[in-house]
Amino acid sequence: MANMSLEKIKMPEQAPDVRNKNFEEVAMGYTAEMAMEEATRCLNCKHKPCVSGCPVNVRIPEFIAEVAKGDFMAAYKIITSTNALPAVCGRVCPQESQCESKCVRAIKGEAVAIGRLERFVADWYMANCDEMPEKPAQNGKKVAVIGSGPSSLACAGDLAKAGYAVTIFEAFHTAGGVLVYGIPEFRLPKAIVQKEIDKLSAMGVEVMTNMVIGKVLSIDEIIDDMGYDAVFIGTGAGLPSFMGIPGEALVGVYSANEYLTRINLMKAYISDYDTPIRHSKAVAVVGGGNVAMDAARCAKRMGAEKVYIVYRRSEKEMPARLEEIHHAKEEGIEFHLLRNPVKILDDGNGQVCGIECLKMELGEPDASGRRRPVPVEGSNYVIDVDTVVMSIGTSPNPLIRSTTKGLETNRKGCLVVNEETNQTTREGVYAGGDAVTGAATVILAMGAGKKAAAAIDEYLKNK
Amino acid sequence: MFRIVNKKELNSAVTLLEIEAPFVAKKAKAGQFIIFRVDEFSERVPLTIADYDREKGTVTIIFQKVGLSTKLLAAKEVGDSIRDFVGPLGVATEYDGFKKVAVVGGGVGCAIAYPQAKALHELGVEVDVIAGFRNKEIVILEDEMSAVSDNYYLMTDDGTKGEKGFVTDKLKSLIEAGNQYDAVIAIGPIPMMKFVSLTTKPYGIKTIVSLNPIMIDGTGMCGGCRVTVGGEIKFACVDGPDFDGHQVDFDELMNRNSVYKKEEADLAEKHICRMDKMAHDLIH
Ligand SMILES: Cc1cc2nc3c(=O)[nH]c(=O)nc-3n(C[C@H](O)[C@H](O)[C@H](O)COP(=O)(O)OP(=O)(O)OC[C@H]3O[C@@H](n4cnc5c(N)ncnc54)[C@H](O)[C@@H]3O)c2cc1C
Ligand SMILES: Cc1cc2nc3c(=O)[nH]c(=O)nc-3n(C[C@H](O)[C@H](O)[C@H](O)COP(=O)(O)OP(=O)(O)OC[C@H]3O[C@@H](n4cnc5c(N)ncnc54)[C@H](O)[C@@H]3O)c2cc1C
Ligand code: SF4
Ligand code: SF4
Ligand code: FES
């Protein structure tokens, strides 16, 4: 008999007023007992609606059945047959709009905690079966992978398993993409990402950091001079947007990318590191996505007394994961919803002293189906802050497309690919992840990397 | 890891290092820069590529010890390695159609101006170099600059070497004397670049300045290096670092570069510990 509890087994978490002062993981993960009990909530539905909600079709009821039996190894094998990064996805997927949104248990009560179970299985594997993979027999062909975010890691992993000699070229000094420079330690411990990279190294993947492709080497040189048989471009969508409002050049205005990179990649929160960061008392973060929540929660942890989210639509329209919005509120972040910044104020010495906002109302739905915010004339007010973090979106960096012949991009600067194969408009050159879709999700990027790996294998087998 | 193969102290504050970085050396051009990190705990700091040797696979940097990172770097010796060295970054300078150019360098800015003067000279362009320093103690690259210029004018603020006066005085008198410059390239402290740009503006001489905002990635992903040029936001690491001096908002840049004054000063103390630790590691 299935467990008919309407609620998920609660996730143990650090208390809000403790965790908002440290960078340790907020959610501490299920114990084996909790996982097995939660697993009994799954009805093992014949038509498996949850699976269709997962972008990589993790065989959800099958792995959950193994968890219920206590065979975590079997569960791990099922998950990793379609998902290369379960420890990451279990933590950061927007489950409420993907797998869990389709779960029949969500019709009445809460969905089965698919994400938490996935995370449990991955963590269990890491803690108990710490075996490194072996280097597979080589097939004599070479593939270059540009960037080292989730799309590249997944692509490199599958290609390495198939016997290709893979080299990852990463611009930064550390591999991992957004997983290391953007998403904070308290949501995704960097040791997990490092483990994935170590596994790739064990399979023979060469990781070359400090290589900005388009500058130090072009894609053409990688193919023509260095003899790579195919290339995968997984360079993400890292170019930050600014609003173009007065005051954005003041000292104290950051892009979320800069703010998060200083804190996460360059560890400004650990005193052993030399990375300077502004010691803010009051911070306004403009935006409503995961990036904005991460920036706000980092600001709090760095010691800011007041942290505000300023978002131009209502909470319902916020693109951030539900859990992050919930956690942010618990940690004392204040939400100014339906508010749009119009100006950042100068204290007279070129430093930020406030942000002027305009109130908004929701009007008719726009092209995206979300109700369009319209300004309320004369409703301006000022929030006193000494730091502003702009988190209003990013787009693909033009460096690769502007230095590679024959790579077509769309209006938004995203690489154009064949949907079946993820091949770009150039033979032998594939792409995936945010570089193709614009800023999206880890699981979509990972899925694209796997799809491209399969297509590259097919292409090179026949070449 | 990137190994140091040559080291020279150019004056008490300015150091030259030649570093093994074959990929960078292969692609480097005048006007481009690298970003280095001494070790796992260090900041990412940009420095201009002062010279390169494609055969040997080395890149030369010349830098002033101003804060923690440059002091840690200057403490490295031949045979030591540093953790990260990424480049070449930024857009190489374009010299299309120049026949005669004045290159103006201020202080350590001469290190950044040197590769430009050299590149122009090698292209057969007539080059006048005006190099300015506070006093004779800190003059650098005198022989090197002379070798790649048609005329080399040395200026010191206190007149202890060369002529007494500012580089702008010399530039103005050369222009007034009828020298027809197709362009002026000015590299040095922000106020110097600002005043050179103001000097050339009435004559309508194209003026190229090399901006040095605070940077992290150097690839266009953080926006920390943003500068306002002609009323538009530009990212100096990918759109520059060279810009039209008549369009640059120098006051804004000066303000933005002061952002970590206090934090950098706090680092001074820590710096002593880091240097001690490094010395300790070297002995053991
Ligand atoms: C702060 C933040 C929080 C997020 N939170 C979530 C979340 O909770 N859940 C979720 O699903 N998604 C989240 N996302 C989105 C998710 O991280 C991205 O969609 C995903 O990482 C995209 O993967 P990718 O492989 O396409 O590229 P990225 O992860 O962006 O990696 C690209 C890599 O390529 C490198 N690169 C770029 N140009 C070059 C070049 N020219 N040469 C060499 N290397 C280059 C970059 O340095 C980078 O390392 C978040 C994003 C951010 C920024
Ligand atoms: C494209 C580019 C090329 C450069 N080339 C050279 C070069 O060839 N040789 C050279 O000596 N320097 C060069 N610089 C300047 C150099 O990057 C800075 O001096 C460096 O940040 C100092 O680091 P630090 O940790 O030693 O000092 P910090 O402790 O970071 O800074 C010390 C002082 O310098 C200020 N400062 C910090 N960063 C910068 C910056 N980027 N520019 C100006 N002031 C800053 C701080 O506010 C502080 O007052 C270049 C900068 C750029 C952007
Ligand atoms: S990968 Fe993401 S969407 Fe798919 S089952 Fe796991 S948590 Fe759900
Ligand atoms: S929809 Fe829910 S209950 Fe049904 S199989 Fe999927 S996870 Fe289990
Ligand atoms: S240094 Fe980050 S965008 Fe220029």
Tab-separated table of C-alpha atoms in Angstrom, chain A residues 29-366:
chain	number	residue	atom	x	y	z
A	29	GLY	CA	19.660	16.064	2.230
A	30	TYR	CA	17.547	13.051	3.150
A	31	THR	CA	18.792	10.179	5.260
A	32	ALA	CA	18.344	6.693	3.794
A	33	GLU	CA	15.277	6.205	5.990
A	34	MET	CA	13.704	9.469	4.833
A	35	ALA	CA	14.410	8.636	1.197
A	36	MET	CA	12.929	5.168	1.479
A	37	GLU	CA	9.847	6.514	3.164
A	38	GLU	CA	9.372	9.308	0.603
A	39	ALA	CA	9.843	6.756	-2.178
A	40	THR	CA	6.772	4.884	-0.933
A	41	ARG	CA	4.664	7.910	-1.883
A	42	CYS	CA	5.220	7.144	-5.576
A	43	LEU	CA	2.313	5.280	-7.134
A	44	ASN	CA	4.461	3.812	-9.907
A	45	CYS	CA	1.958	5.125	-12.456
A	46	LYS	CA	1.743	3.110	-15.658
A	47	HIS	CA	1.638	6.160	-17.921
A	48	LYS	CA	4.467	7.877	-15.989
A	49	PRO	CA	3.413	11.518	-16.471
A	50	CYS	CA	6.412	12.712	-14.424
A	51	VAL	CA	8.877	11.307	-16.975
A	52	SER	CA	7.511	13.521	-19.723
A	53	GLY	CA	8.067	16.538	-17.459
A	54	CYS	CA	11.782	15.822	-17.247
A	55	PRO	CA	13.787	17.279	-20.134
A	56	VAL	CA	16.054	14.211	-20.188
A	57	ASN	CA	13.317	11.685	-19.357
A	58	VAL	CA	14.852	10.260	-16.217
A	59	ARG	CA	13.075	6.929	-15.621
A	60	ILE	CA	11.524	8.295	-12.479
A	61	PRO	CA	9.158	5.567	-11.193
A	62	GLU	CA	11.788	2.912	-11.885
A	63	PHE	CA	14.499	4.595	-9.860
A	64	ILE	CA	12.090	5.488	-7.086
A	65	ALA	CA	10.999	1.853	-6.843
A	66	GLU	CA	14.634	0.894	-6.245
A	67	VAL	CA	14.982	3.572	-3.603
A	68	ALA	CA	11.900	2.186	-1.842
A	69	LYS	CA	13.583	-1.243	-1.814
A	70	GLY	CA	16.810	0.241	-0.515
A	71	ASP	CA	18.777	-0.690	-3.653
A	72	PHE	CA	20.384	2.695	-4.130
A	73	MET	CA	23.001	1.402	-6.544
A	74	ALA	CA	20.312	0.167	-8.907
A	75	ALA	CA	18.554	3.526	-8.582
A	76	TYR	CA	21.797	5.336	-9.425
A	77	LYS	CA	22.309	3.282	-12.573
A	78	ILE	CA	18.777	4.032	-13.741
A	79	ILE	CA	19.165	7.763	-13.197
A	80	THR	CA	22.575	8.021	-14.821
A	81	SER	CA	21.402	6.166	-17.909
A	82	THR	CA	19.907	9.510	-18.996
A	83	ASN	CA	21.269	12.121	-16.562
A	84	ALA	CA	25.004	12.746	-16.296
A	85	LEU	CA	24.806	15.132	-13.336
A	86	PRO	CA	22.194	13.891	-10.860
A	87	ALA	CA	23.827	15.420	-7.778
A	88	VAL	CA	23.611	18.792	-9.517
A	89	CYS	CA	20.132	18.427	-11.065
A	90	GLY	CA	18.625	17.015	-7.899
A	91	ARG	CA	19.650	20.294	-6.263
A	92	VAL	CA	19.008	22.920	-8.908
A	93	CYS	CA	16.332	21.714	-11.346
A	94	PRO	CA	13.128	23.753	-11.211
A	95	GLN	CA	11.283	20.550	-10.283
A	96	GLU	CA	8.013	22.367	-9.605
A	97	SER	CA	7.736	23.298	-13.273
A	98	GLN	CA	9.276	20.071	-14.629
A	99	CYS	CA	9.038	16.497	-13.364
A	100	GLU	CA	7.133	17.257	-10.169
A	101	SER	CA	4.607	19.459	-11.974
A	102	LYS	CA	3.331	16.368	-13.797
A	103	CYS	CA	3.252	14.068	-10.779
A	104	VAL	CA	-0.257	12.728	-10.094
A	105	ARG	CA	0.304	13.128	-6.369
A	106	ALA	CA	0.381	16.882	-6.927
A	107	ILE	CA	-3.296	16.896	-7.918
A	108	LYS	CA	-4.122	16.556	-4.254
A	109	GLY	CA	-1.258	17.504	-1.972
A	110	GLU	CA	2.429	17.685	-2.799
A	111	ALA	CA	4.213	15.911	-5.628
A	112	VAL	CA	6.592	13.085	-4.859
A	113	ALA	CA	9.936	14.700	-3.967
A	114	ILE	CA	11.609	13.512	-7.152
A	115	GLY	CA	14.427	16.052	-7.011
A	116	ARG	CA	15.273	15.300	-3.400
A	117	LEU	CA	15.296	11.565	-4.109
A	118	GLU	CA	17.527	12.068	-7.106
A	119	ARG	CA	19.895	14.107	-4.988
A	120	PHE	CA	19.838	11.489	-2.251
A	121	VAL	CA	20.776	8.705	-4.662
A	122	ALA	CA	23.594	10.745	-6.202
A	123	ASP	CA	24.957	11.754	-2.796
A	124	TRP	CA	24.709	8.192	-1.558
A	125	TYR	CA	26.724	7.026	-4.543
A	126	MET	CA	29.365	9.653	-3.991
A	127	ALA	CA	29.705	8.771	-0.333
A	128	ASN	CA	29.696	5.002	-0.758
A	129	CYS	CA	31.049	4.079	-4.169
A	130	ASP	CA	33.878	6.422	-4.573
A	131	GLU	CA	35.326	4.613	-7.524
A	132	MET	CA	36.850	6.638	-10.309
A	133	PRO	CA	35.975	5.478	-13.822
A	134	GLU	CA	38.713	3.956	-15.951
A	135	LYS	CA	40.044	5.358	-19.156
A	136	PRO	CA	38.151	3.664	-21.983
A	137	ALA	CA	39.955	2.194	-24.994
A	138	GLN	CA	40.721	5.025	-27.421
A	139	ASN	CA	39.328	5.123	-30.943
A	140	GLY	CA	42.003	7.493	-32.209
A	141	LYS	CA	39.766	10.495	-32.849
A	142	LYS	CA	39.903	13.870	-31.106
A	143	VAL	CA	37.085	16.205	-30.106
A	144	ALA	CA	37.459	19.731	-28.704
A	145	VAL	CA	34.869	20.975	-26.213
A	146	ILE	CA	34.709	24.733	-25.651
A	147	GLY	CA	33.558	25.829	-22.213
A	148	SER	CA	33.101	23.629	-19.159
A	149	GLY	CA	29.531	24.222	-17.994
A	150	PRO	CA	26.983	21.408	-17.696
A	151	SER	CA	26.495	21.081	-21.469
A	152	SER	CA	30.227	20.646	-22.008
A	153	LEU	CA	30.697	18.286	-19.057
A	154	ALA	CA	27.901	16.032	-20.291
A	155	CYS	CA	29.166	16.105	-23.875
A	156	ALA	CA	32.764	15.430	-22.862
A	157	GLY	CA	31.693	12.572	-20.578
A	158	ASP	CA	29.724	10.719	-23.231
A	159	LEU	CA	32.400	11.215	-25.864
A	160	ALA	CA	35.136	10.024	-23.512
A	161	LYS	CA	33.109	6.901	-22.718
A	162	ALA	CA	32.854	6.242	-26.448
A	163	GLY	CA	36.640	6.299	-26.756
A	164	TYR	CA	37.295	9.808	-28.089
A	165	ALA	CA	40.267	11.850	-26.914
A	166	VAL	CA	38.521	14.941	-25.552
A	167	THR	CA	40.045	18.295	-24.665
A	168	ILE	CA	38.018	20.887	-22.768
A	169	PHE	CA	39.077	24.497	-23.359
A	170	GLU	CA	37.854	26.799	-20.577
A	171	ALA	CA	38.347	30.563	-20.431
A	172	PHE	CA	38.346	30.822	-16.644
A	173	HIS	CA	41.008	29.477	-14.294
A	174	THR	CA	38.613	26.828	-12.941
A	175	ALA	CA	36.317	24.481	-14.862
A	176	GLY	CA	32.585	24.155	-14.188
A	177	GLY	CA	30.899	27.143	-15.850
A	178	VAL	CA	27.970	28.673	-14.009
A	179	LEU	CA	28.080	25.740	-11.601
A	180	VAL	CA	31.268	27.214	-10.106
A	181	TYR	CA	31.132	30.927	-10.845
A	182	GLY	CA	27.406	31.595	-10.517
A	183	ILE	CA	25.472	29.180	-8.318
A	184	PRO	CA	26.658	29.668	-4.730
A	185	GLU	CA	28.219	27.060	-2.481
A	186	PHE	CA	25.189	27.074	-0.179
A	187	ARG	CA	23.037	25.711	-3.017
A	188	LEU	CA	25.570	23.592	-4.853
A	189	PRO	CA	28.798	22.632	-3.071
A	190	LYS	CA	31.731	23.094	-5.418
A	191	ALA	CA	33.198	19.752	-4.336
A	192	ILE	CA	30.357	18.062	-6.235
A	193	VAL	CA	31.263	19.850	-9.444
A	194	GLN	CA	34.955	19.138	-8.911
A	195	LYS	CA	34.162	15.458	-8.502
A	196	GLU	CA	32.464	15.428	-11.893
A	197	ILE	CA	35.514	17.067	-13.435
A	198	ASP	CA	37.840	14.605	-11.697
A	199	LYS	CA	35.781	11.772	-13.165
A	200	LEU	CA	36.266	13.231	-16.637
A	201	SER	CA	39.996	13.516	-16.023
A	202	ALA	CA	40.079	9.876	-14.930
A	203	MET	CA	38.468	8.970	-18.248
A	204	GLY	CA	41.289	10.761	-20.016
A	205	VAL	CA	39.608	14.104	-20.740
A	206	GLU	CA	42.201	16.880	-20.807
A	207	VAL	CA	40.986	20.093	-19.154
A	208	MET	CA	42.838	23.205	-20.322
A	209	THR	CA	41.893	26.273	-18.307
A	210	ASN	CA	42.926	29.861	-19.172
A	211	MET	CA	42.063	29.286	-22.832
A	212	VAL	CA	39.775	31.941	-24.294
A	213	ILE	CA	38.720	30.472	-27.614
A	214	GLY	CA	38.337	33.149	-30.246
A	215	LYS	CA	41.392	34.878	-28.790
A	216	VAL	CA	44.139	32.379	-28.097
A	217	LEU	CA	42.877	29.886	-30.682
A	218	SER	CA	40.095	30.061	-33.223
A	219	ILE	CA	37.737	27.196	-33.959
A	220	ASP	CA	39.335	26.988	-37.393
A	221	GLU	CA	42.786	26.558	-35.885
A	222	ILE	CA	41.473	23.891	-33.540
A	223	ILE	CA	40.235	21.925	-36.529
A	224	ASP	CA	42.811	22.735	-39.206
A	225	ASP	CA	46.048	23.114	-37.222
A	226	MET	CA	45.456	20.998	-34.154
A	227	GLY	CA	43.690	18.183	-35.917
A	228	TYR	CA	40.510	17.915	-33.895
A	229	ASP	CA	37.875	15.940	-35.777
A	230	ALA	CA	34.884	17.764	-34.288
A	231	VAL	CA	34.126	20.667	-31.945
A	232	PHE	CA	31.380	21.201	-29.368
A	233	ILE	CA	30.628	24.797	-28.328
A	234	GLY	CA	29.163	25.085	-24.833
A	235	THR	CA	30.137	28.623	-24.026
A	236	GLY	CA	26.913	29.607	-22.249
A	237	ALA	CA	25.208	32.977	-22.177
A	238	GLY	CA	27.484	35.045	-20.010
A	239	LEU	CA	27.170	38.579	-21.390
A	240	PRO	CA	25.398	40.699	-18.765
A	241	SER	CA	22.740	43.286	-19.609
A	242	PHE	CA	22.419	46.629	-17.890
A	243	MET	CA	19.230	48.691	-17.770
A	244	GLY	CA	20.611	51.836	-19.325
A	245	ILE	CA	19.277	53.995	-16.486
A	246	PRO	CA	21.168	56.940	-14.980
A	247	GLY	CA	23.674	56.020	-12.277
A	248	GLU	CA	24.666	52.574	-13.502
A	249	ALA	CA	28.317	53.618	-13.693
A	250	LEU	CA	28.449	54.624	-10.034
A	251	VAL	CA	30.733	52.810	-7.642
A	252	GLY	CA	28.580	50.165	-5.969
A	253	VAL	CA	26.703	48.972	-9.055
A	254	TYR	CA	27.543	45.408	-10.054
A	255	SER	CA	26.275	43.002	-12.644
A	256	ALA	CA	25.131	39.801	-10.926
A	257	ASN	CA	27.874	38.013	-12.863
A	258	GLU	CA	30.588	40.177	-11.343
A	259	TYR	CA	29.123	40.056	-7.858
A	260	LEU	CA	28.638	36.279	-7.898
A	261	THR	CA	31.994	35.604	-9.560
A	262	ARG	CA	33.829	37.573	-6.902
A	263	ILE	CA	32.010	35.680	-4.179
A	264	ASN	CA	31.727	32.156	-5.587
A	265	LEU	CA	34.584	31.609	-7.981
A	266	MET	CA	37.029	33.968	-6.294
A	267	LYS	CA	35.828	33.193	-2.783
A	268	ALA	CA	35.541	36.728	-1.449
A	269	TYR	CA	33.734	35.221	1.551
A	270	ILE	CA	36.852	33.351	2.698
A	271	SER	CA	39.451	35.624	4.250
A	272	ASP	CA	42.376	33.605	2.836
A	273	TYR	CA	41.484	34.933	-0.613
A	274	ASP	CA	42.606	38.367	-1.826
A	275	THR	CA	39.391	39.099	-3.738
A	276	PRO	CA	38.045	42.528	-2.804
A	277	ILE	CA	34.307	43.100	-2.539
A	278	ARG	CA	32.226	45.984	-1.340
A	279	HIS	CA	31.185	45.659	2.294
A	280	SER	CA	27.599	46.700	1.817
A	281	LYS	CA	25.077	47.650	4.464
A	282	ALA	CA	22.027	47.731	2.205
A	283	VAL	CA	21.756	46.060	-1.183
A	284	ALA	CA	19.097	46.188	-3.900
A	285	VAL	CA	19.106	43.293	-6.350
A	286	VAL	CA	17.163	44.046	-9.515
A	287	GLY	CA	15.511	40.976	-11.079
A	288	GLY	CA	13.422	37.946	-10.171
A	289	GLY	CA	15.273	34.866	-11.406
A	290	ASN	CA	17.560	32.342	-9.735
A	291	VAL	CA	20.452	34.655	-10.382
A	292	ALA	CA	18.765	37.476	-8.459
A	293	MET	CA	17.922	35.185	-5.530
A	294	ASP	CA	21.515	33.954	-5.426
A	295	ALA	CA	22.897	37.483	-5.470
A	296	ALA	CA	20.515	38.608	-2.732
A	297	ARG	CA	21.249	35.649	-0.503
A	298	CYS	CA	24.992	36.097	-1.031
A	299	ALA	CA	24.697	39.777	-0.098
A	300	LYS	CA	22.998	38.797	3.147
A	301	ARG	CA	25.694	36.266	3.916
A	302	MET	CA	28.392	38.857	3.195
A	303	GLY	CA	26.928	40.900	6.050
A	304	ALA	CA	24.440	43.326	4.518
A	305	GLU	CA	21.790	44.319	7.061
A	306	LYS	CA	19.101	45.012	4.476
A	307	VAL	CA	18.729	43.192	1.188
A	308	TYR	CA	15.936	43.937	-1.254
A	309	ILE	CA	14.719	42.214	-4.388
A	310	VAL	CA	13.287	44.737	-6.838
A	311	TYR	CA	11.198	43.007	-9.495
A	312	ARG	CA	8.896	44.581	-12.046
A	313	ARG	CA	6.247	41.869	-12.099
A	314	SER	CA	4.495	40.010	-9.274
A	315	GLU	CA	5.751	36.970	-7.377
A	316	LYS	CA	3.701	34.658	-9.573
A	317	GLU	CA	5.737	35.688	-12.619
A	318	MET	CA	9.125	35.261	-10.928
A	319	PRO	CA	11.236	32.830	-12.938
A	320	ALA	CA	13.230	31.686	-9.894
A	321	ARG	CA	12.748	28.224	-8.417
A	322	LEU	CA	10.022	28.215	-5.760
A	323	GLU	CA	12.392	26.862	-3.170
A	324	GLU	CA	14.839	29.733	-3.714
A	325	ILE	CA	12.125	32.375	-3.329
A	326	HIS	CA	10.951	30.653	-0.180
A	327	HIS	CA	14.477	30.346	1.210
A	328	ALA	CA	15.266	33.954	0.360
A	329	LYS	CA	12.225	35.186	2.264
A	330	GLU	CA	13.052	33.013	5.254
A	331	GLU	CA	16.544	34.485	5.279
A	332	GLY	CA	15.202	38.000	5.599
A	333	ILE	CA	15.359	39.247	2.011
A	334	GLU	CA	12.640	41.885	1.464
A	335	PHE	CA	10.683	41.824	-1.778
A	336	HIS	CA	9.691	44.997	-3.606
A	337	LEU	CA	7.385	43.521	-6.227
A	338	LEU	CA	5.837	45.400	-9.130
A	339	ARG	CA	8.592	47.944	-8.838
A	340	ASN	CA	10.873	49.149	-11.614
A	341	PRO	CA	14.126	51.063	-11.021
A	342	VAL	CA	14.381	54.321	-12.921
A	343	LYS	CA	17.552	55.796	-11.470
A	344	ILE	CA	20.466	55.003	-9.171
A	345	LEU	CA	21.336	57.860	-6.866
A	346	ASP	CA	24.800	59.381	-6.330
A	347	ASP	CA	25.929	60.308	-2.805
A	348	GLY	CA	27.912	63.211	-4.252
A	349	ASN	CA	31.171	61.216	-4.279
A	350	GLY	CA	30.342	58.901	-7.145
A	351	GLN	CA	29.044	56.173	-4.841
A	352	VAL	CA	25.577	54.644	-4.738
A	353	CYS	CA	23.280	55.993	-2.015
A	354	GLY	CA	19.865	54.836	-3.205
A	355	ILE	CA	17.711	53.462	-5.949
A	356	GLU	CA	14.658	55.287	-7.228
A	357	CYS	CA	11.789	53.003	-8.230
A	358	LEU	CA	8.450	53.367	-9.888
A	359	LYS	CA	5.406	51.313	-8.887
A	360	MET	CA	3.902	49.096	-11.569
A	361	GLU	CA	0.485	47.563	-12.213
A	362	LEU	CA	-0.222	44.388	-14.144
A	363	GLY	CA	-1.897	45.078	-17.464
A	364	GLU	CA	-2.835	42.822	-20.368
A	365	PRO	CA	-0.852	39.625	-21.046
A	366	ASP	CA	2.109	40.161	-23.394
